[in-house]
């Protein structure tokens, strides 16, 4: 009799355990939400979408806001599906983390406003304002001779990324100079300083090489900088030293968009 009782108790315990397991599985499954945002499917947890009370997503999940469903029964939100990735990452991380070179601040701010995420909206707008301020600040690059600062070129521009592009170009070419020429030069945030420029009968030359036969003169460097700027949509505002007579002879250039 005792054995039968123990067996029954064991069977009841197993059923209770299985019942608890199935309930946990059910709760876990119901905590997963699939959203169709502009044709892009996102799967996340209910707690992620309800992180900010009174937000659009919290209202949908908790039944405060009516939302249509797609053919598969997923919540359908008619917004930018690609940008929603950043909305969801913000909900997950609690901070604004965007990829390098992100340029859709205005659109993302609009999405944040739609989803009623003021914290995100403020963060995007703050980032946007900082970028706008940085774009208005003039950045410069100086290419000079450590022994004679009068020999060289200064390039000014209101776009730091363009200055960085020219700088990378000069450093790259400088590392592949003609055999026999000295390779000493130093690079800082705003200055490329050569140990000295090569003097020749044709004038002052930078010790630069693009292939086995070409050495770049300062004049050539100026023209290349101008062509790079025009291709990137900049214009030559002025030659900062007009006393030289022409852009070719000027020792400074100023580009602006």
mmCIF file of C-alpha atoms in Angstrom, residues 7 14 28 69 82 108-109 112-113 119 124 166 170 189 202 249:
data_model
loop_
_atom_site.group_PDB
_atom_site.id
_atom_site.type_symbol
_atom_site.label_atom_id
_atom_site.label_comp_id
_atom_site.label_asym_id
_atom_site.label_seq_id
_atom_site.Cartn_x
_atom_site.Cartn_y
_atom_site.Cartn_z
ATOM 1 C CA UNK A 7 4.291 5.789 -6.850
ATOM 2 C CA UNK A 14 6.203 14.554 -12.461
ATOM 3 C CA UNK A 28 8.763 32.595 -22.634
ATOM 4 C CA UNK A 69 -1.519 43.160 -38.106
ATOM 5 C CA UNK A 82 15.966 50.095 -41.823
ATOM 6 C CA UNK A 108 16.274 59.180 -37.142
ATOM 7 C CA UNK A 109 15.114 62.151 -35.052
ATOM 8 C CA UNK A 112 12.296 58.853 -32.481
ATOM 9 C CA UNK A 113 9.565 61.509 -32.298
ATOM 10 C CA UNK A 119 15.328 60.546 -24.596
ATOM 11 C CA UNK A 124 19.952 62.334 -31.858
ATOM 12 C CA UNK A 166 44.108 64.729 -48.349
ATOM 13 C CA UNK A 170 50.008 62.556 -48.982
ATOM 14 C CA UNK A 189 47.099 65.880 -36.187
ATOM 15 C CA UNK A 202 62.952 73.216 -61.590
ATOM 16 C CA UNK A 249 52.282 80.327 -56.506
#
